[in-house]
mmCIF file of C-alpha atoms and ligand atoms in Angstrom:
data_model
loop_
_atom_site.group_PDB
_atom_site.id
_atom_site.type_symbol
_atom_site.label_atom_id
_atom_site.label_comp_id
_atom_site.label_asym_id
_atom_site.label_seq_id
_atom_site.Cartn_x
_atom_site.Cartn_y
_atom_site.Cartn_z
ATOM 1 C CA UNK S 1 -30.069 46.945 4.085
ATOM 2 C CA UNK S 2 -31.888 50.187 4.191
ATOM 3 C CA UNK S 3 -30.948 50.727 0.598
ATOM 4 C CA UNK S 4 -32.738 47.768 -0.503
ATOM 5 C CA UNK S 5 -36.046 48.923 -2.366
ATOM 6 C CA UNK S 6 -39.249 48.062 -0.369
ATOM 7 C CA UNK S 7 -40.367 46.027 -3.376
ATOM 8 C CA UNK S 8 -37.326 43.494 -2.707
ATOM 9 C CA UNK S 9 -37.068 43.770 1.161
ATOM 10 C CA UNK S 10 -38.326 40.414 1.693
ATOM 11 C CA UNK S 11 -37.691 38.472 -1.508
ATOM 12 C CA UNK S 12 -36.342 35.054 -0.881
ATOM 13 C CA UNK S 13 -37.904 35.214 2.757
ATOM 14 C CA UNK S 14 -40.702 33.353 4.149
ATOM 15 C CA UNK S 15 -43.251 34.976 6.412
ATOM 16 C CA UNK S 16 -45.981 33.066 8.303
ATOM 17 C CA UNK S 17 -48.965 35.368 9.145
ATOM 18 C CA UNK S 18 -51.259 33.992 12.086
ATOM 19 C CA UNK S 19 -54.612 35.807 11.865
ATOM 20 C CA UNK S 20 -54.107 36.489 8.222
ATOM 21 C CA UNK S 21 -57.851 36.397 7.589
ATOM 22 C CA UNK S 22 -58.566 39.203 9.963
ATOM 23 C CA UNK S 23 -58.788 43.096 9.424
ATOM 24 C CA UNK S 24 -54.999 43.424 10.391
ATOM 25 C CA UNK S 25 -54.137 40.264 9.011
ATOM 26 C CA UNK S 26 -55.090 40.841 5.601
ATOM 27 C CA UNK S 27 -53.443 44.237 5.410
ATOM 28 C CA UNK S 28 -50.115 42.755 6.816
ATOM 29 C CA UNK S 29 -50.402 39.961 4.339
ATOM 30 C CA UNK S 30 -50.913 42.497 1.338
ATOM 31 C CA UNK S 31 -47.875 44.429 2.578
ATOM 32 C CA UNK S 32 -45.514 41.573 3.002
ATOM 33 C CA UNK S 33 -46.697 40.267 -0.480
ATOM 34 C CA UNK S 34 -45.733 43.868 -1.743
ATOM 35 C CA UNK S 35 -42.177 43.573 -0.046
ATOM 36 C CA UNK S 36 -41.581 40.562 -1.883
ATOM 37 C CA UNK S 37 -42.124 37.730 0.876
ATOM 38 C CA UNK S 38 -43.481 34.162 0.526
ATOM 39 C CA UNK S 39 -46.444 34.718 2.760
ATOM 40 C CA UNK S 40 -48.065 31.640 4.660
ATOM 41 C CA UNK S 41 -51.412 32.918 5.705
ATOM 42 C CA UNK S 42 -52.918 30.927 8.643
ATOM 43 C CA UNK S 43 -56.379 30.866 9.773
ATOM 44 C CA UNK S 44 -58.987 28.526 11.028
ATOM 45 C CA UNK S 45 -61.388 28.876 8.025
ATOM 46 C CA UNK S 46 -60.625 27.788 4.628
ATOM 47 C CA UNK S 47 -63.535 30.113 3.485
ATOM 48 C CA UNK S 48 -61.985 32.966 4.853
ATOM 49 C CA UNK S 49 -58.620 31.903 3.507
ATOM 50 C CA UNK S 50 -60.168 31.808 0.049
ATOM 51 C CA UNK S 51 -61.512 35.238 0.387
ATOM 52 C CA UNK S 52 -58.108 36.384 1.535
ATOM 53 C CA UNK S 53 -56.431 35.063 -1.272
ATOM 54 C CA UNK S 54 -59.146 36.928 -3.624
ATOM 55 C CA UNK S 55 -58.411 40.057 -1.771
ATOM 56 C CA UNK S 56 -54.863 39.889 -2.271
ATOM 57 C CA UNK S 57 -55.041 38.853 -5.875
ATOM 58 C CA UNK S 58 -51.636 39.401 -7.684
ATOM 59 C CA UNK S 59 -50.382 41.762 -5.084
ATOM 60 C CA UNK S 60 -46.965 40.295 -5.667
ATOM 61 C CA UNK S 61 -43.947 40.100 -6.451
ATOM 62 C CA UNK S 62 -44.341 37.999 -3.348
ATOM 63 C CA UNK S 63 -46.282 34.604 -3.265
ATOM 64 C CA UNK S 64 -49.261 33.598 -1.153
ATOM 65 C CA UNK S 65 -49.551 30.504 0.160
ATOM 66 C CA UNK S 66 -52.712 29.354 2.516
ATOM 67 C CA UNK S 67 -52.646 26.959 5.161
ATOM 68 C CA UNK S 68 -55.859 26.131 7.628
ATOM 69 C CA UNK S 69 -54.705 25.608 10.938
ATOM 70 C CA UNK S 70 -55.445 26.688 14.457
ATOM 71 C CA UNK S 71 -52.113 28.388 16.055
ATOM 72 C CA UNK S 72 -54.110 28.735 19.232
ATOM 73 C CA UNK S 73 -54.803 25.090 19.633
ATOM 74 C CA UNK S 74 -53.571 23.213 22.783
ATOM 75 C CA UNK S 75 -51.326 20.701 20.833
ATOM 76 C CA UNK S 76 -48.711 23.081 19.746
ATOM 77 C CA UNK S 77 -46.456 20.254 18.662
ATOM 78 C CA UNK S 78 -49.437 19.064 16.131
ATOM 79 C CA UNK S 79 -49.538 22.608 14.767
ATOM 80 C CA UNK S 80 -45.804 22.878 14.480
ATOM 81 C CA UNK S 81 -45.494 19.436 12.715
ATOM 82 C CA UNK S 82 -48.248 20.814 10.233
ATOM 83 C CA UNK S 83 -46.579 23.847 9.665
ATOM 84 C CA UNK S 84 -42.733 22.821 9.610
ATOM 85 C CA UNK S 85 -42.902 22.177 5.910
ATOM 86 C CA UNK S 86 -42.642 25.989 5.284
ATOM 87 C CA UNK S 87 -39.592 26.413 7.879
ATOM 88 C CA UNK S 88 -37.275 27.544 9.090
ATOM 89 C CA UNK S 89 -39.259 30.704 8.841
ATOM 90 C CA UNK S 90 -37.798 34.124 8.437
ATOM 91 C CA UNK S 91 -40.758 35.952 10.096
ATOM 92 C CA UNK S 92 -43.818 35.132 11.799
ATOM 93 C CA UNK S 93 -46.459 37.759 12.733
ATOM 94 C CA UNK S 94 -49.356 36.884 15.371
ATOM 95 C CA UNK S 95 -52.346 38.971 14.747
ATOM 96 C CA UNK S 96 -54.838 36.546 16.140
ATOM 97 C CA UNK S 97 -57.346 37.983 18.649
ATOM 98 C CA UNK S 98 -60.800 38.490 20.036
ATOM 99 C CA UNK S 99 -62.706 41.219 21.384
ATOM 100 C CA UNK S 100 -65.320 39.084 22.980
ATOM 101 C CA UNK S 101 -68.942 40.340 23.222
ATOM 102 C CA UNK S 102 -70.007 43.456 21.460
ATOM 103 C CA UNK S 103 -71.940 44.132 24.706
ATOM 104 C CA UNK S 104 -69.942 46.449 27.168
ATOM 105 C CA UNK S 105 -70.049 45.300 30.600
ATOM 106 C CA UNK S 106 -68.447 46.670 33.871
ATOM 107 C CA UNK S 107 -65.931 44.530 35.705
ATOM 108 C CA UNK S 108 -68.583 44.029 38.819
ATOM 109 C CA UNK S 109 -71.044 42.679 36.289
ATOM 110 C CA UNK S 110 -68.840 40.200 34.420
ATOM 111 C CA UNK S 111 -69.544 36.492 34.783
ATOM 112 C CA UNK S 112 -67.157 33.820 35.572
ATOM 113 C CA UNK S 113 -67.968 32.285 32.083
ATOM 114 C CA UNK S 114 -67.166 35.585 30.266
ATOM 115 C CA UNK S 115 -63.815 35.740 32.224
ATOM 116 C CA UNK S 116 -62.690 32.377 31.213
ATOM 117 C CA UNK S 117 -64.013 32.534 27.655
ATOM 118 C CA UNK S 118 -61.903 35.814 27.144
ATOM 119 C CA UNK S 119 -58.647 34.449 28.654
ATOM 120 C CA UNK S 120 -59.174 31.320 26.584
ATOM 121 C CA UNK S 121 -59.942 33.238 23.254
ATOM 122 C CA UNK S 122 -57.494 36.366 23.797
ATOM 123 C CA UNK S 123 -54.766 34.987 26.095
ATOM 124 C CA UNK S 124 -54.416 31.168 26.059
ATOM 125 C CA UNK S 125 -54.733 31.259 22.436
ATOM 126 C CA UNK S 126 -51.798 33.709 22.023
ATOM 127 C CA UNK S 127 -49.478 31.378 24.500
ATOM 128 C CA UNK S 128 -50.350 28.484 22.417
ATOM 129 C CA UNK S 129 -49.187 30.376 19.107
ATOM 130 C CA UNK S 130 -45.944 31.612 20.536
ATOM 131 C CA UNK S 131 -45.359 27.986 21.929
ATOM 132 C CA UNK S 132 -46.100 26.632 18.250
ATOM 133 C CA UNK S 133 -44.415 29.123 16.094
ATOM 134 C CA UNK S 134 -41.279 30.447 18.078
ATOM 135 C CA UNK S 135 -39.436 27.161 17.149
ATOM 136 C CA UNK S 136 -40.202 27.383 13.629
ATOM 137 C CA UNK S 137 -38.320 30.450 13.187
ATOM 138 C CA UNK S 138 -34.757 30.595 11.859
ATOM 139 C CA UNK S 139 -32.167 31.998 14.764
ATOM 140 C CA UNK S 140 -31.879 35.102 12.437
ATOM 141 C CA UNK S 141 -35.652 35.414 11.927
ATOM 142 C CA UNK S 142 -38.304 37.621 13.862
ATOM 143 C CA UNK S 143 -41.524 37.213 15.622
ATOM 144 C CA UNK S 144 -43.862 40.296 15.647
ATOM 145 C CA UNK S 145 -46.662 40.149 18.049
ATOM 146 C CA UNK S 146 -49.430 42.811 18.217
ATOM 147 C CA UNK S 147 -51.329 43.732 21.412
ATOM 148 C CA UNK S 148 -53.821 46.742 21.830
ATOM 149 C CA UNK S 149 -53.043 50.106 23.473
ATOM 150 C CA UNK S 150 -55.639 48.898 26.269
ATOM 151 C CA UNK S 151 -52.656 47.123 27.714
ATOM 152 C CA UNK S 152 -51.534 50.449 28.916
ATOM 153 C CA UNK S 153 -54.504 52.248 29.940
ATOM 154 C CA UNK S 154 -57.721 51.665 31.702
ATOM 155 C CA UNK S 155 -60.511 50.230 29.086
ATOM 156 C CA UNK S 156 -63.593 50.906 30.977
ATOM 157 C CA UNK S 157 -66.633 48.258 30.150
ATOM 158 C CA UNK S 158 -64.013 46.253 28.360
ATOM 159 C CA UNK S 159 -61.769 45.616 31.026
ATOM 160 C CA UNK S 160 -61.187 42.044 29.986
ATOM 161 C CA UNK S 161 -59.765 43.217 26.590
ATOM 162 C CA UNK S 162 -57.543 45.390 28.569
ATOM 163 C CA UNK S 163 -56.495 42.496 30.936
ATOM 164 C CA UNK S 164 -55.651 40.207 28.464
ATOM 165 C CA UNK S 165 -53.688 42.577 26.169
ATOM 166 C CA UNK S 166 -51.645 43.399 29.388
ATOM 167 C CA UNK S 167 -51.084 40.018 29.908
ATOM 168 C CA UNK S 168 -50.134 39.381 26.276
ATOM 169 C CA UNK S 169 -47.510 42.268 26.465
ATOM 170 C CA UNK S 170 -46.191 40.603 29.503
ATOM 171 C CA UNK S 171 -45.784 37.226 27.961
ATOM 172 C CA UNK S 172 -44.201 38.530 24.891
ATOM 173 C CA UNK S 173 -41.699 40.556 26.967
ATOM 174 C CA UNK S 174 -40.961 37.471 28.965
ATOM 175 C CA UNK S 175 -40.251 35.577 25.663
ATOM 176 C CA UNK S 176 -37.886 38.317 24.445
ATOM 177 C CA UNK S 177 -35.921 38.107 27.879
ATOM 178 C CA UNK S 178 -35.793 34.176 27.961
ATOM 179 C CA UNK S 179 -34.216 34.347 24.486
ATOM 180 C CA UNK S 180 -31.978 36.664 25.683
ATOM 181 C CA UNK S 181 -30.650 37.779 22.212
ATOM 182 C CA UNK S 182 -30.003 33.885 21.438
ATOM 183 C CA UNK S 183 -32.363 32.996 18.804
ATOM 184 C CA UNK S 184 -34.997 34.967 16.682
ATOM 185 C CA UNK S 185 -35.835 38.504 17.443
ATOM 186 C CA UNK S 186 -39.217 38.982 19.166
ATOM 187 C CA UNK S 187 -41.081 42.184 18.759
ATOM 188 C CA UNK S 188 -44.000 43.430 20.671
ATOM 189 C CA UNK S 189 -45.792 46.324 18.912
ATOM 190 C CA UNK S 190 -48.529 48.149 21.251
ATOM 191 C CA UNK S 191 -51.223 49.485 18.557
ATOM 192 C CA UNK S 192 -53.776 52.106 18.745
ATOM 193 C CA UNK S 193 -56.979 52.068 16.547
ATOM 194 C CA UNK S 194 -56.411 50.449 12.991
ATOM 195 C CA UNK S 195 -57.978 51.309 9.627
ATOM 196 C CA UNK S 196 -59.107 47.898 8.446
ATOM 197 C CA UNK S 197 -61.958 46.872 5.908
ATOM 198 C CA UNK S 198 -64.207 45.239 8.268
ATOM 199 C CA UNK S 199 -64.007 48.265 10.756
ATOM 200 C CA UNK S 200 -64.547 50.812 8.020
ATOM 201 C CA UNK S 201 -67.371 48.640 6.959
ATOM 202 C CA UNK S 202 -69.300 49.245 10.263
ATOM 203 C CA UNK S 203 -68.194 53.095 10.260
ATOM 204 C CA UNK S 204 -65.102 52.979 12.357
ATOM 205 C CA UNK S 205 -62.598 54.594 10.312
ATOM 206 C CA UNK S 206 -60.113 57.735 10.485
ATOM 207 C CA UNK S 207 -57.579 58.916 8.296
ATOM 208 C CA UNK S 208 -55.460 59.563 11.482
ATOM 209 C CA UNK S 209 -55.214 55.820 12.381
ATOM 210 C CA UNK S 210 -52.310 53.782 10.931
ATOM 211 C CA UNK S 211 -54.077 51.165 8.372
ATOM 212 C CA UNK S 212 -53.383 47.700 8.332
ATOM 213 C CA UNK S 213 -51.071 48.099 5.306
ATOM 214 C CA UNK S 214 -48.931 50.596 7.331
ATOM 215 C CA UNK S 215 -48.501 47.830 10.107
ATOM 216 C CA UNK S 216 -47.699 45.122 7.541
ATOM 217 C CA UNK S 217 -45.001 47.401 5.872
ATOM 218 C CA UNK S 218 -43.477 47.948 9.372
ATOM 219 C CA UNK S 219 -43.460 44.237 10.235
ATOM 220 C CA UNK S 220 -41.691 43.656 7.151
ATOM 221 C CA UNK S 221 -38.990 45.692 7.843
ATOM 222 C CA UNK S 222 -38.640 44.248 11.559
ATOM 223 C CA UNK S 223 -38.511 40.813 9.534
ATOM 224 C CA UNK S 224 -35.949 42.230 7.203
ATOM 225 C CA UNK S 225 -33.735 43.591 10.174
ATOM 226 C CA UNK S 226 -34.057 46.840 8.256
ATOM 227 C CA UNK S 227 -34.685 50.481 9.411
ATOM 228 C CA UNK S 228 -34.203 52.343 12.705
ATOM 229 C CA UNK S 229 -36.652 50.074 14.866
ATOM 230 C CA UNK S 230 -34.911 46.742 14.214
ATOM 231 C CA UNK S 231 -33.254 46.851 17.595
ATOM 232 C CA UNK S 232 -36.367 48.108 19.589
ATOM 233 C CA UNK S 233 -38.175 44.919 21.068
ATOM 234 C CA UNK S 234 -41.252 46.999 22.567
ATOM 235 C CA UNK S 235 -42.609 49.586 20.149
ATOM 236 C CA UNK S 236 -45.727 51.946 20.258
ATOM 237 C CA UNK S 237 -47.764 52.429 17.093
ATOM 238 C CA UNK S 238 -50.750 54.499 18.363
ATOM 239 C CA UNK S 239 -51.420 56.880 15.888
ATOM 240 C CA UNK S 240 -49.083 58.397 12.873
ATOM 241 C CA UNK S 241 -49.382 61.869 14.616
ATOM 242 C CA UNK S 242 -47.520 60.137 17.830
ATOM 243 C CA UNK S 243 -45.097 58.477 15.424
ATOM 244 C CA UNK S 244 -43.302 55.133 16.656
ATOM 245 C CA UNK S 245 -42.473 55.176 20.076
ATOM 246 C CA UNK S 246 -40.087 52.491 21.741
ATOM 247 C CA UNK S 247 -39.144 51.677 25.331
ATOM 248 C CA UNK S 248 -36.297 52.428 26.241
ATOM 249 C CA UNK S 249 -36.381 55.416 23.692
ATOM 250 C CA UNK S 250 -34.081 55.097 20.782
HETATM 251 N N1 LIG T 301 -58.358 46.589 14.575
HETATM 252 C C1 LIG T 301 -57.829 47.375 15.666
HETATM 253 O O1 LIG T 301 -58.169 48.526 15.575
HETATM 254 C C2 LIG T 301 -57.140 46.693 16.855
HETATM 255 C C3 LIG T 301 -56.719 47.851 17.485
HETATM 256 C C4 LIG T 301 -55.972 47.332 18.820
HETATM 257 C C5 LIG T 301 -55.731 46.087 18.968
HETATM 258 N N2 LIG T 301 -56.103 45.136 17.880
HETATM 259 C C6 LIG T 301 -55.934 43.691 18.001
HETATM 260 O O2 LIG T 301 -55.265 43.170 16.902
HETATM 261 C C7 LIG T 301 -55.509 41.673 16.582
HETATM 262 C C8 LIG T 301 -56.066 41.837 15.371
HETATM 263 O O3 LIG T 301 -57.055 42.798 15.320
HETATM 264 P P1 LIG T 301 -58.202 42.557 13.921
HETATM 265 O O4 LIG T 301 -58.942 43.754 14.070
HETATM 266 O O5 LIG T 301 -57.562 42.008 12.595
HETATM 267 O O6 LIG T 301 -59.285 41.578 14.484
HETATM 268 P P2 LIG T 301 -60.107 40.530 13.567
HETATM 269 O O7 LIG T 301 -60.603 41.095 12.362
HETATM 270 O O8 LIG T 301 -61.098 40.115 14.620
HETATM 271 O O9 LIG T 301 -59.168 39.459 13.091
HETATM 272 C C9 LIG T 301 -58.497 38.427 14.197
HETATM 273 C C10 LIG T 301 -58.164 37.034 13.666
HETATM 274 O O10 LIG T 301 -57.805 36.130 14.522
HETATM 275 C C11 LIG T 301 -58.198 35.100 14.373
HETATM 276 N N3 LIG T 301 -58.400 34.472 15.607
HETATM 277 C C12 LIG T 301 -59.361 34.939 16.556
HETATM 278 N N4 LIG T 301 -59.379 34.123 17.668
HETATM 279 C C13 LIG T 301 -58.598 33.287 17.570
HETATM 280 C C14 LIG T 301 -58.029 32.216 18.140
HETATM 281 N N5 LIG T 301 -58.548 31.962 19.533
HETATM 282 N N6 LIG T 301 -57.094 31.222 17.760
HETATM 283 C C15 LIG T 301 -56.632 31.414 16.641
HETATM 284 N N7 LIG T 301 -57.015 32.518 15.888
HETATM 285 C C16 LIG T 301 -57.923 33.562 16.201
HETATM 286 C C17 LIG T 301 -59.511 35.056 13.363
HETATM 287 O O11 LIG T 301 -59.107 34.183 12.228
HETATM 288 P P3 LIG T 301 -59.828 33.031 11.702
HETATM 289 O O12 LIG T 301 -61.186 32.786 12.742
HETATM 290 O O13 LIG T 301 -60.094 32.987 10.296
HETATM 291 O O14 LIG T 301 -58.898 31.777 12.172
HETATM 292 C C18 LIG T 301 -59.583 36.536 12.953
HETATM 293 O O15 LIG T 301 -59.702 36.378 11.715
HETATM 294 C C19 LIG T 301 -56.593 41.495 17.817
HETATM 295 O O16 LIG T 301 -55.899 40.853 18.953
HETATM 296 C C20 LIG T 301 -57.340 42.856 18.292
HETATM 297 O O17 LIG T 301 -57.655 42.904 19.571
HETATM 298 C C21 LIG T 301 -56.739 45.450 16.780
#
């Protein structure tokens, strides 16, 4: 498998990207198309999906399909029914998420409304996405989920982002354990700051960060079961200087 050229790595395979319209999602989509996948790009806004299609253009050799849907909606069966036409999937990448209000508030000053809104948008939505998408995967397929590094470290004045990341990580780790090697592989990627077009547009950019495309190429290799990390369900991609770490270490 490792001898397969990157451009053919995913030819003949279908990978769904949930959150494809986001900064990381668009880089993921581009990289997966460049690896030859048929990419089903899912987002809630037809307008943002049309912009994604314009951005990825003829990035091929893969094929882009767009599908407006809310993978975070409570009726997972309805979401699954809509998306089952693309299945069984070889891969699903979940890169949805929400940072909440740009205002930074200390824990003691957070309101219940802010707490509940963040749990809904950045945790319950992920639970619903996992519930909707995992059954669409082929038993030999792979689900790749992203959580920020604030899952592991204190995140002052953005504690709800950290708390929901920690809970998302726990949820995905439990899913891996429940599947117990029977059924699709499930990967949790804990990521540091990522170079994306929207973040660069507001001045948050550094050549020392992984790019969204880097993450996409990595996710594609995991879906293909290719390379040294295919057996590692928990991976840390904080910065390229740190390299890819796994728990337990490889
Ligand atoms: N960028 C970074 O540096 C970085 C670092 C660490 C962690 N992360 C995490 O990685 C994930 C993606 O980051 P990003 O920078 O790509 O964020 P982004 O640009 O805001 O994109 C996230 C996408 O997720 C979708 N989404 C948001 N809330 C949703 C919900 N409740 N249900 C379904 N879809 C929802 C949105 O798509 P639609 O509205 O079009 O459906 C949006 O385009 C987030 O969880 C983020 O916290 C990012």
